């Protein structure tokens, strides 16, 4: 019996080795003596038309990481043109594959969870920055994997994955989440991550092909690894606007400046209060909507801030702050009080908001879903968007607030 058990154990071990990524046996081991200050985990979902951005980003990571004494840079990369998924460890001016998988669906939250768990366990550090890169579609999600049917990773799926990582590590999860994706700085998205991460960095509008200012950010991490998560979040915000305001002093995939860049960093410990204030706002507005449609329409139009009229852009996600400001003094004192509470909560949560000069202060860091018409809400103009239904999105702020009711009254269906 002992012999049989030993043979069974050996067969299981061999099977596990065969199923493991080819270079798993050579990956760095978890050792308290190797704990660094920062690990930057990059979930690079380029299984779509953003594949061409990959080389530019990896070159930036490699050149910026002049010393990895206190900073790890680890990236999971999925491409469209080849089957397979790889985890890279960036080492100075080079990168090496430490894990290789068959083709994975990088729109699956379980894949992201696996990568984050692997990165935090294998490359331990005091603080963790997670970058999630790909197309962003606001509340609908991100990480469009075209090899797997153009599916998206849902916002609640991503948030739940990070909560599970945090719970499994006795409350020690991702410190800073940064979205390298368009249109992700919305009330719906930010509220969903309030219990998942400590800080969030995202943009209300288009993120150009270059993505986050990786050369600047990684260089800053190397130069000052003692930065706190809040300090790094503010640093990314400052670097982002500077990078896209200068076409000459920084390398770009295309030689352009981004005149309409926006980015904000939020302290998620205050996000519950922001959500509560928004919920109160929707409860009052829903009772007043049918009497003040013209005021609401005017405020919505004034709050359109972006430059691409797509499902995640300016026509569908106006700036929430401008929208609220324009309603002050025109509907009711009760609504004004909820708006004042909202801005108080947002000010407490906002680490830093920055934007291009052309916005002239007309952005506040968060958008809200507000299509211009019922047909746009129903996604009649875009077949792919029909897969995503706002009021069935499982997002907390949608179910806890009366914003959906406000929208339906605005469109005249209630």
PDB file of C-alpha atoms in Angstrom, residues 35 47 98 103 107 131 136 163 239-240 243 251 284-285 309 352 357-358 369 379 390 393-394 398 407 412:
ATOM      1  CA  UNK A  35      10.590  42.025   0.426  1.00  0.00           C
ATOM      2  CA  UNK A  47      -5.805  40.567 -27.287  1.00  0.00           C
ATOM      3  CA  UNK A  98       8.870  33.578 -15.822  1.00  0.00           C
ATOM      4  CA  UNK A 103      -4.120  31.003 -24.452  1.00  0.00           C
ATOM      5  CA  UNK A 107     -11.438  39.185 -19.776  1.00  0.00           C
ATOM      6  CA  UNK A 131      -2.231  48.535 -13.528  1.00  0.00           C
ATOM      7  CA  UNK A 136     -12.204  50.910 -21.202  1.00  0.00           C
ATOM      8  CA  UNK A 163     -11.722  41.706  -2.686  1.00  0.00           C
ATOM      9  CA  UNK A 239       2.927  62.891 -14.575  1.00  0.00           C
ATOM     10  CA  UNK A 240      -0.064  61.995 -16.758  1.00  0.00           C
ATOM     11  CA  UNK A 243       3.228  63.824 -20.327  1.00  0.00           C
ATOM     12  CA  UNK A 251       8.441  59.969 -26.414  1.00  0.00           C
ATOM     13  CA  UNK A 284     -34.568  63.912  -4.326  1.00  0.00           C
ATOM     14  CA  UNK A 285     -34.033  64.390  -8.062  1.00  0.00           C
ATOM     15  CA  UNK A 309     -18.770  60.385 -29.068  1.00  0.00           C
ATOM     16  CA  UNK A 352      -5.650  64.932  -6.711  1.00  0.00           C
ATOM     17  CA  UNK A 357      -5.797  73.651 -19.509  1.00  0.00           C
ATOM     18  CA  UNK A 358      -8.484  73.654 -22.190  1.00  0.00           C
ATOM     19  CA  UNK A 369     -23.857  57.380 -17.087  1.00  0.00           C
ATOM     20  CA  UNK A 379     -27.838  50.782 -27.332  1.00  0.00           C
ATOM     21  CA  UNK A 390     -27.147  49.328 -17.160  1.00  0.00           C
ATOM     22  CA  UNK A 393     -25.119  45.422 -14.407  1.00  0.00           C
ATOM     23  CA  UNK A 394     -24.890  44.218 -10.774  1.00  0.00           C
ATOM     24  CA  UNK A 398     -27.060  51.313  -9.680  1.00  0.00           C
ATOM     25  CA  UNK A 407     -33.028  58.345 -16.332  1.00  0.00           C
ATOM     26  CA  UNK A 412     -40.410  59.925 -20.434  1.00  0.00           C
TER      27      UNK A 412
END
